[in-house]
Short mmCIF file of C-alpha atoms in Angstrom, two decimals:
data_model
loop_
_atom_site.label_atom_id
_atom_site.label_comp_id
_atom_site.label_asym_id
_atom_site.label_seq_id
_atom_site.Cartn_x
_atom_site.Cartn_y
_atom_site.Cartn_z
CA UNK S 8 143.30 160.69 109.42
CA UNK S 9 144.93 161.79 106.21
CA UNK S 10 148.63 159.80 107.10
CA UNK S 11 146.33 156.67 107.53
CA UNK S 12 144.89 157.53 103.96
CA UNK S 13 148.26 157.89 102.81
CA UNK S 14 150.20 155.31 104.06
CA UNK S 15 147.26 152.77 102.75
CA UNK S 16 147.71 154.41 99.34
CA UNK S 17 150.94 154.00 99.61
CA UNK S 18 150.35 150.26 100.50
CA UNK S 19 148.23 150.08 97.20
CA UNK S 20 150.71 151.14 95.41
CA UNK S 21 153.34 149.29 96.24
CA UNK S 22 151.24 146.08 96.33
CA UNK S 23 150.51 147.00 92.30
CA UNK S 24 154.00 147.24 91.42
CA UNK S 25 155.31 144.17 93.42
CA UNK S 26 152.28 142.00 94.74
CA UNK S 27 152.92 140.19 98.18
CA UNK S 28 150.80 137.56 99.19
CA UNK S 29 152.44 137.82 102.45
CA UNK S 30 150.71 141.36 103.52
CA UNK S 31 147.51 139.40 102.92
CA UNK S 32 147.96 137.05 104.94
CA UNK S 33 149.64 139.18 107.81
CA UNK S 34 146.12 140.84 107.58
CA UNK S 35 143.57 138.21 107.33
CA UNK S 36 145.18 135.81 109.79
CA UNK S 37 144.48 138.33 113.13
CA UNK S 38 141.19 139.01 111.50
CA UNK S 39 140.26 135.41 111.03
CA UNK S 40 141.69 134.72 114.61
CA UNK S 41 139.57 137.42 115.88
CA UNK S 42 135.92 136.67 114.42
CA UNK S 43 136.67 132.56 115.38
CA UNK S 44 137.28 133.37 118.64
CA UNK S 45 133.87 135.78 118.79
CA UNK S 46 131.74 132.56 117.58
CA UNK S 47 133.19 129.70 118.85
CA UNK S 48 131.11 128.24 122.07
CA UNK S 49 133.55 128.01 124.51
CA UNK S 50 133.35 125.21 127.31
CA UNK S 51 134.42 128.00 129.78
CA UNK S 52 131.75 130.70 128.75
CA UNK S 53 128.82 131.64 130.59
CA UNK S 54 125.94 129.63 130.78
CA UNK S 55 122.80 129.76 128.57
CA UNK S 56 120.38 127.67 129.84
CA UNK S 57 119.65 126.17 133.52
CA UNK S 58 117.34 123.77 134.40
CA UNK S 59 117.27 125.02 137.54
CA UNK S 60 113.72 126.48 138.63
CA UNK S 61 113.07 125.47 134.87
CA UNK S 62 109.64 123.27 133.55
CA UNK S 63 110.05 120.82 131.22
CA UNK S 64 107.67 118.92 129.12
CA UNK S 65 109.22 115.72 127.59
CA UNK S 66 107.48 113.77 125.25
CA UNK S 67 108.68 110.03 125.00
CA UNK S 68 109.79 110.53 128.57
CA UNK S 69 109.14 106.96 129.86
CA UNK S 70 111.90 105.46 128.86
CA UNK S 71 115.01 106.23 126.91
CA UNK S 72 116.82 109.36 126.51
CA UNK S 73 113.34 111.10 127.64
CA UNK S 74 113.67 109.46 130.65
CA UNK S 75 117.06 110.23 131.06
CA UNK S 76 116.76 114.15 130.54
CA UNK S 77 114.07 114.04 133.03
CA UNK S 78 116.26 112.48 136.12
CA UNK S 79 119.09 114.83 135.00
CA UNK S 80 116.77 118.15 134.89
CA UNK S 81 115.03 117.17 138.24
CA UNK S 82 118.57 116.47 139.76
CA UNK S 83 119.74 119.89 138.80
CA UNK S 84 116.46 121.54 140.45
CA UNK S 85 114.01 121.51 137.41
CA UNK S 86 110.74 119.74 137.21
CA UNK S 87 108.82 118.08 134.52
CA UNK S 88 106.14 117.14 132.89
CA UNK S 89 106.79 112.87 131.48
CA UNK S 90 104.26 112.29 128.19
CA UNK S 91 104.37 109.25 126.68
CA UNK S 92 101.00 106.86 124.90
CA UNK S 93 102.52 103.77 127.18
CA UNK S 94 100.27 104.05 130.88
CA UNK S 95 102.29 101.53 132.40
CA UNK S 96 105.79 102.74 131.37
CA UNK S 97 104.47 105.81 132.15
CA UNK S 98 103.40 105.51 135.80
CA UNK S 99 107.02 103.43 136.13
CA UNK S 100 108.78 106.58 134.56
CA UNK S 101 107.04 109.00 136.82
CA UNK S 102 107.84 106.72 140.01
CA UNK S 103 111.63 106.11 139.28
CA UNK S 104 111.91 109.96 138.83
CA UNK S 105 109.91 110.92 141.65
CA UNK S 106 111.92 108.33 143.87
CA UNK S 107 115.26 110.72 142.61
CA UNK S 108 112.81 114.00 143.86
CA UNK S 109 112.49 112.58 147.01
CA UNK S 110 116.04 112.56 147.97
CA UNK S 111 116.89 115.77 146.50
CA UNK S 112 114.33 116.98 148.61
CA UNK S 113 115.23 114.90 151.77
CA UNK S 114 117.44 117.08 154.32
CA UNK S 115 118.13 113.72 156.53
CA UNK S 116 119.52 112.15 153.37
CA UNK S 117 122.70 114.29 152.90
CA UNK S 118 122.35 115.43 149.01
CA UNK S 119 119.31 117.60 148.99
CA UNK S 120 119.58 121.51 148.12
CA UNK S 121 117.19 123.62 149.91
CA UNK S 122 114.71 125.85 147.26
CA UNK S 123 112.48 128.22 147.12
CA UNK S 124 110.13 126.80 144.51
CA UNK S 125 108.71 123.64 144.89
CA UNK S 126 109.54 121.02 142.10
CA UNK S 127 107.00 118.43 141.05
CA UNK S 128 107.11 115.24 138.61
CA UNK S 129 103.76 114.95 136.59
CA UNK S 130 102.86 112.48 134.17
CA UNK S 131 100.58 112.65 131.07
CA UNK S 132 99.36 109.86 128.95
CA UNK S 133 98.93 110.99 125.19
CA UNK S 134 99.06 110.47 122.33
CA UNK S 135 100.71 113.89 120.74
CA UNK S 136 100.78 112.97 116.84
CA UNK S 137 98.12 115.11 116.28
CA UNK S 138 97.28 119.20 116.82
CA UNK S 139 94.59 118.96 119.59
CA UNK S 140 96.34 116.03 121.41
CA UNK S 141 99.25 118.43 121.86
CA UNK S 142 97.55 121.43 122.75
CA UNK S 143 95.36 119.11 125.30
CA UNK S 144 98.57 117.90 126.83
CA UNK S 145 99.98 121.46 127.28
CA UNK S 146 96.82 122.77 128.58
CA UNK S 147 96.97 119.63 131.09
CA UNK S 148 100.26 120.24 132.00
CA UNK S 149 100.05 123.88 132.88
CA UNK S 150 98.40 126.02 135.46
CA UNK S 151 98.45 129.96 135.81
CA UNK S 152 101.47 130.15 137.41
CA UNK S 153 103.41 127.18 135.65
CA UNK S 154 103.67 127.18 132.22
CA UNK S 155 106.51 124.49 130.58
CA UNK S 156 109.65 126.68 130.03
CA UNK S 157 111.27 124.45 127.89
CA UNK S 158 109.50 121.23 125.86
CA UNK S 159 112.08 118.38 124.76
CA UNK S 160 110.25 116.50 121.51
CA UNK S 161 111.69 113.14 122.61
CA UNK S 162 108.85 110.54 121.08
CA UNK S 163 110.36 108.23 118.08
CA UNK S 164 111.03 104.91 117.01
CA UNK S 165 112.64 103.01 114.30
CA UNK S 166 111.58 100.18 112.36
CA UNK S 167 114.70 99.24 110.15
CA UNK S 168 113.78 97.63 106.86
CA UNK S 169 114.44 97.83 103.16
CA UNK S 170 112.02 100.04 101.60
CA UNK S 171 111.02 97.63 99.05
CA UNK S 172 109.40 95.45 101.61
CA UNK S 173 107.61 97.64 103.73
CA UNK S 174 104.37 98.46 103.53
CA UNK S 175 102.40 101.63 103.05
CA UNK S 176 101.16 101.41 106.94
CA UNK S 177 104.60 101.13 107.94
CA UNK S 178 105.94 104.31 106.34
CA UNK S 179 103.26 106.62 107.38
CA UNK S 180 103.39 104.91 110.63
CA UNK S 181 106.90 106.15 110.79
CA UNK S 182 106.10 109.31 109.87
CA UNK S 183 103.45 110.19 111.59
CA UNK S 184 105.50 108.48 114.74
CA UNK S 185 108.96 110.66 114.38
CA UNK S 186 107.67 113.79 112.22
CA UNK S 187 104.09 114.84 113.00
CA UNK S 188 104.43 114.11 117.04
CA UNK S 189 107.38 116.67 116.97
CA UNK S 190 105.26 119.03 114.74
CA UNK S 191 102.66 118.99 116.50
CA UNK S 192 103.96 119.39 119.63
CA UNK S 193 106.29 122.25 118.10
CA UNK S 194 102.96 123.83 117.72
CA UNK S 195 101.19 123.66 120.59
CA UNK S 196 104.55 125.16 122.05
CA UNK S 197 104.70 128.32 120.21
CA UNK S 198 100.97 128.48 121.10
CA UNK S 199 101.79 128.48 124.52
CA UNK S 200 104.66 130.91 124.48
CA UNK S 201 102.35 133.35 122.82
CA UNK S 202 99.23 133.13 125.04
CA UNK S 203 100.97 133.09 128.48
CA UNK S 204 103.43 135.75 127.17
CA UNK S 205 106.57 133.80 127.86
CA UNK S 206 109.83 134.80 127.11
CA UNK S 207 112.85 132.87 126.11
CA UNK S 208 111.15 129.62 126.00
CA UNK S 209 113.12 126.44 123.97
CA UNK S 210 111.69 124.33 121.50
CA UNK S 211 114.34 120.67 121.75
CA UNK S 212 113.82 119.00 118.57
CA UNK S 213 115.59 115.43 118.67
CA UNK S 214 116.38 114.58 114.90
CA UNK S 215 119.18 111.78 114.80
CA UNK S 216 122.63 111.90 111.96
CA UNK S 217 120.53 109.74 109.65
CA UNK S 218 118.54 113.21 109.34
CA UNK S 219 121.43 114.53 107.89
CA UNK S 220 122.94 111.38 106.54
CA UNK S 221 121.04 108.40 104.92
CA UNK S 222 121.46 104.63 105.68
CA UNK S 223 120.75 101.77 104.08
CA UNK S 224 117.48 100.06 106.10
CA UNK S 225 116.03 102.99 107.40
CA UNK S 226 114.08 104.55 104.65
CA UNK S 227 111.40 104.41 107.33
CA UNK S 228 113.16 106.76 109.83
CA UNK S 229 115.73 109.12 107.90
CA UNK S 230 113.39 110.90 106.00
CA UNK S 231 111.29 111.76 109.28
CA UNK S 232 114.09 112.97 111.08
CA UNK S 233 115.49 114.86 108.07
CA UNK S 234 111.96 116.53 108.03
CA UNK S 235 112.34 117.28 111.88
CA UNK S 236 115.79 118.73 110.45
CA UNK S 237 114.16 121.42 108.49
CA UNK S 238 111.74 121.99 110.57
CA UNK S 239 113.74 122.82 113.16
CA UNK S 240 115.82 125.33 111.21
CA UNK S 241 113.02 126.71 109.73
CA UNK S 242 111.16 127.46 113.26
CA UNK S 243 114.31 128.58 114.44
CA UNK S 244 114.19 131.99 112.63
CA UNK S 245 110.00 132.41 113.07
CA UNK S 246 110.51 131.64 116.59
CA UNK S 247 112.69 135.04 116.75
CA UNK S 248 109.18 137.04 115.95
CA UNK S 249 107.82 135.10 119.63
CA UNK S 250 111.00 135.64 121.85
CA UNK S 251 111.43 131.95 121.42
CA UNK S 252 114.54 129.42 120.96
CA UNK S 253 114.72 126.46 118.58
CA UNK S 254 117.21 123.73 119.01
CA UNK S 255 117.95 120.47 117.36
CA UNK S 256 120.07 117.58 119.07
CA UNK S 257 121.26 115.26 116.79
CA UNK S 258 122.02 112.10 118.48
CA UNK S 259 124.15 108.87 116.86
CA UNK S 260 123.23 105.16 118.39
CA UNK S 261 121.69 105.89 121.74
CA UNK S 262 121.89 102.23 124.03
CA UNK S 263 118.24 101.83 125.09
CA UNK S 264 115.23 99.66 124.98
CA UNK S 265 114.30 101.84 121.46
CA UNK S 266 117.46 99.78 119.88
CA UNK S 267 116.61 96.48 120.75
CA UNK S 268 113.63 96.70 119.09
CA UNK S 269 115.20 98.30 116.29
CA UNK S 270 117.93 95.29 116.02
CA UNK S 271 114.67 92.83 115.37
CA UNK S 272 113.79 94.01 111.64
CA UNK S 273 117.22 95.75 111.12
CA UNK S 274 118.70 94.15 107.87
CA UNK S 275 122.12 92.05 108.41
CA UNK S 276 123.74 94.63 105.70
CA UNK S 277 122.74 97.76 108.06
CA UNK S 278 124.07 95.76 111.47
CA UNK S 279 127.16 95.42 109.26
CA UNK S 280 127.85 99.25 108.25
CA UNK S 281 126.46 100.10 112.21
CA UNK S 282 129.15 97.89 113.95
CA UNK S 283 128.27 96.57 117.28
CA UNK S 284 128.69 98.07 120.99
CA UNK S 285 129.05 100.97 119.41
CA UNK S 286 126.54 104.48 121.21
CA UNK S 287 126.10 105.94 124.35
CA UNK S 288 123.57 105.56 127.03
CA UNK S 289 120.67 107.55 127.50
CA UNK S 290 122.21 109.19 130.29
CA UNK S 291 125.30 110.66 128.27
CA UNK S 292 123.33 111.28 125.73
CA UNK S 293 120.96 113.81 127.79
CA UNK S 294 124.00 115.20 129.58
CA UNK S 295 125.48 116.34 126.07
CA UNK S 296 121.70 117.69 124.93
CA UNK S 297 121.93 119.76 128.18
CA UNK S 298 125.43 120.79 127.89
CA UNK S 299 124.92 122.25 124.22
CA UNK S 300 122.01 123.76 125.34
CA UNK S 301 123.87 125.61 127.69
CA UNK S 302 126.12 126.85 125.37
CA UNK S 303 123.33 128.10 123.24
CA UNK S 304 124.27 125.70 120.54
CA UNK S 305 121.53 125.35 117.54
CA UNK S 306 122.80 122.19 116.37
CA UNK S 307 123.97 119.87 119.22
CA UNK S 308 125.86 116.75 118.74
CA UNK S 309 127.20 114.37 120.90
CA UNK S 310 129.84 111.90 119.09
CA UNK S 311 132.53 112.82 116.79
CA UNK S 312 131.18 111.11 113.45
CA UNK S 313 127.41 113.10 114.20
CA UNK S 314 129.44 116.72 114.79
CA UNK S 315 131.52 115.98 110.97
CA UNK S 316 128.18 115.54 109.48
CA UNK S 317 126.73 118.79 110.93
CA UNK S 318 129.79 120.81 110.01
CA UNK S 319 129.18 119.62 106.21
CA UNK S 320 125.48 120.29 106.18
CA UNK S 321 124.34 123.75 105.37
CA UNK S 322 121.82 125.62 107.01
CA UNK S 323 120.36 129.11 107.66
CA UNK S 324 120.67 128.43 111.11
CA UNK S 325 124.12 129.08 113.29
CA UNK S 326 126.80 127.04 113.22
CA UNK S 327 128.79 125.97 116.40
CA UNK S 328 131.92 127.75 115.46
CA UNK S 329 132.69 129.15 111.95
CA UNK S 330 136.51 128.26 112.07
CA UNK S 331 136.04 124.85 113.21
CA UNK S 332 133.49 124.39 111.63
CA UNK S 333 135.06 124.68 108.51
CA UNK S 334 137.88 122.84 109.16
CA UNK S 335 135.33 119.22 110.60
CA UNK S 336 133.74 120.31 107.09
CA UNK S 337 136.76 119.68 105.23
CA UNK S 338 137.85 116.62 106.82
CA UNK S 339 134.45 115.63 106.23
CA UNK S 340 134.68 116.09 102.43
CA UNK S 341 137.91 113.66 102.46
CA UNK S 342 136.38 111.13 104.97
CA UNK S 343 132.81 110.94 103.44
CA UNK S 344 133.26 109.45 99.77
CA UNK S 345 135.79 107.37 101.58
CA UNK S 346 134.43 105.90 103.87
CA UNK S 347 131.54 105.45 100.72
CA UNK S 348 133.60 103.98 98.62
CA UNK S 349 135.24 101.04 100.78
CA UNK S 350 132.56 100.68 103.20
CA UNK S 351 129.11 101.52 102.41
CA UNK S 352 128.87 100.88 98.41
CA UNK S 353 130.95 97.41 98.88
CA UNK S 354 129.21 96.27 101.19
CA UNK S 355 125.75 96.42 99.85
CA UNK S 356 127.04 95.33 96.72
CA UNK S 357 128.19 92.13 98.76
CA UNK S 358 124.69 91.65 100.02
CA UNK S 359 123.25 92.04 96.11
CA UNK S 360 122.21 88.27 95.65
CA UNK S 361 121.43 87.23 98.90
CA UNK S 362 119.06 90.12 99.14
CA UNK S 363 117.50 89.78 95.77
CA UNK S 364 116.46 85.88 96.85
CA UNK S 365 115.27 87.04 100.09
CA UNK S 366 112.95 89.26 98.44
CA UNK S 367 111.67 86.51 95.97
CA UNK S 368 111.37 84.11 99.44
CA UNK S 369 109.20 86.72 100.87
CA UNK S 370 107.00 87.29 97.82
CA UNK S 371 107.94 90.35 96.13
CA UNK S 372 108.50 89.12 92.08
CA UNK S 373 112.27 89.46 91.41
CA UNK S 374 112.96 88.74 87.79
CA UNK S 375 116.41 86.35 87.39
CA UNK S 376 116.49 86.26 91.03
CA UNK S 377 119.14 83.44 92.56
CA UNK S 378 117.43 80.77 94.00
CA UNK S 379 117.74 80.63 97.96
CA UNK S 380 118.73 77.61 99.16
CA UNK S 381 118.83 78.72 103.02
CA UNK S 382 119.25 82.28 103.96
CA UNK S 383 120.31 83.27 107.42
CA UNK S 384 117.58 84.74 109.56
CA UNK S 385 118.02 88.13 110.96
CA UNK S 386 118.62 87.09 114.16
CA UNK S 387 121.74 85.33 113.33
#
């Protein structure tokens, strides 16, 4: 023990009279090496999460990525529980998934894996925006011997607009539509875990990169699925004190009925800065949710642009890898006022006139407005 002392004090020494930056890095660089390797998910680990055997409640689950996770968790041997305010969607949802049951299930039909638990499709209509309506739900959808294992916060929609225009109805619509049915589901799961004394049951927030990243047009949505954002990583450490997990998947432009609607009030300038074709379908979108999940991944992204924004945002949650992390955060810090500068900020500055005589057209008193002589609708 005392020749280690020495030959460090020796290594002092020395590194007073003649500093070498080398010898620092010769030690940090195994270190560093060392404690990325410890934290970075690799593809090739162990899994975290099955859905095998698994129950999952899905809210929003009659169309859209909800839909999607629940053909890809019944596939893999799970079952679930579809919510969703829509009846007729609803009973559609439940059949298409049920249809995929049946051949899983179906020994004559060549692709089914023998169990022993039986899975089941259920569906629930509710609306979950509120405290009761979520606990009702979860109390319909469990019995004494199958409680949800896992609940997947799915319910959303977008309506794209500038803020001026909207109206107050519309913004607490979209609040109470993105933020308070996740919240109050998020509650109603916790309760859940608690009373049936559950352990290692997962919360699946779905927040979206304008949580983390404003756009122009949706001053409607972002600030809802920023809210989810905090939310999540704020439950995330109480949900330690209840043997619970917390994710958040934070999906770019998902492909599904959701967007089309979207695309009917979105503002030209915001189809502009989007680009077109541009997303993934529900069903890769799902298949990344699960995959992160199974890597026990807080934060789970699914498209290169989405995983640069994470690495940049800060949170008291875990990170997906501290080295590479830090390395998508600084190429985020060059790309970012970029990508600002010549894209976003031009832009809109482009769409300055047009938008200020648009406003005046629709009624809203712009003073020295341009005169419109004939806009282009949004459809064009």
């Amino acid at each position: 023990m005392s020749s280690i002392y020495d030959a460090l004090h020796a290594f002092q020494s020395e590194a007073q009279v003649s500093p070498n930056p080398t010898w620092l890095l010769l030690l940090l660089i195994p270190a560093l090496v060392l404690m990325g390797m410890i934290s970075l998910p690799l593809p090739f680990g162990r899994s975290h999460w099955s859905a095998k055997g698994k129950h999952a409640f899905i809210t929003g689950g009659s169309s859209g990525l909800g839909l999607a996770l629940a053909e890809l968790i019944v596939e893999r041997g799970g079952s679930v529980t579809l919510v969703a305010r829509d009846e007729t969607r609803l009973s559609c949802a439940k059949q298409q998934v049920e249809r995929l049951l049946s051949v899983r299930l179906d020994p004559n039909k060549g692709s089914s894996t023998m169990t022993d638990y039986k899975q089941f499709v259920q569906a629930i209509s509710a609306d979950v925006s509120s405290f009761e309506a979520a606990r009702r739900a979860v109390q319909q959808a469990s019995t004494s011997t199958c409680q949800p294992d896992i609940f997947f916060c799915c319910a959303g929609a977008a309506t794209p607009g500038f803020f001026i225009a909207q109206s107050e109805e519309t913004l607490r619509r979209g609040m109470n539509t993105d933020y308070w049915t996740s919240a109050s589901m998020a509650h109603a799961a916790l309760r859940s875990f608690i009373s049936s004394g559950k352990k290692g049951g997962k919360i699946v927030f779905v927040s979206s990169i304008l949580g983390m990243f404003g756009m122009v047009g949706y001053a409607e949505y972002a600030p809802a699925k920023a809210a989810i954002c905090s939310l999540a990583d704020t439950l995330r450490s109480e949900a330690l004190l209840y043997d619970a997990q917390v994710h958040c998947y934070l999906p770019g432009t998902i492909l599904s009925p959701g967007l089309e609607r979207e695309n009917r009030t979105k503002p030209n300038i915001t189809l502009k800065l989007e680009g077109t074709g541009s997303g993934l379908t529900p069903r890769q979108c799902a298949q990344g949710l699960l995959r992160g999940l199974s890597r026990n991944q807080f934060n789970i992204t699914t498209d290169f642009l989405t995983e640069l924004v994470r690495s940049a945002h800060l949170q008291n949650s875990p990170g997906n890898g501290w080295i590479l992390d830090g390395f998508k955060c600084a190429l985020a810090r060059i790309v970012q006022p970029l990508w600002r500068w010549i894209e976003n900020d031009r832009a809109i500055q482009k769409e300055k006139k047009l938008h200020l005589a648009e406003l005046q057209t629709a009624g809203v008193q712009v003073a020295g407005a341009p005169v419109l002589a004939s806009a282009p609708s949004q459809s064009e």
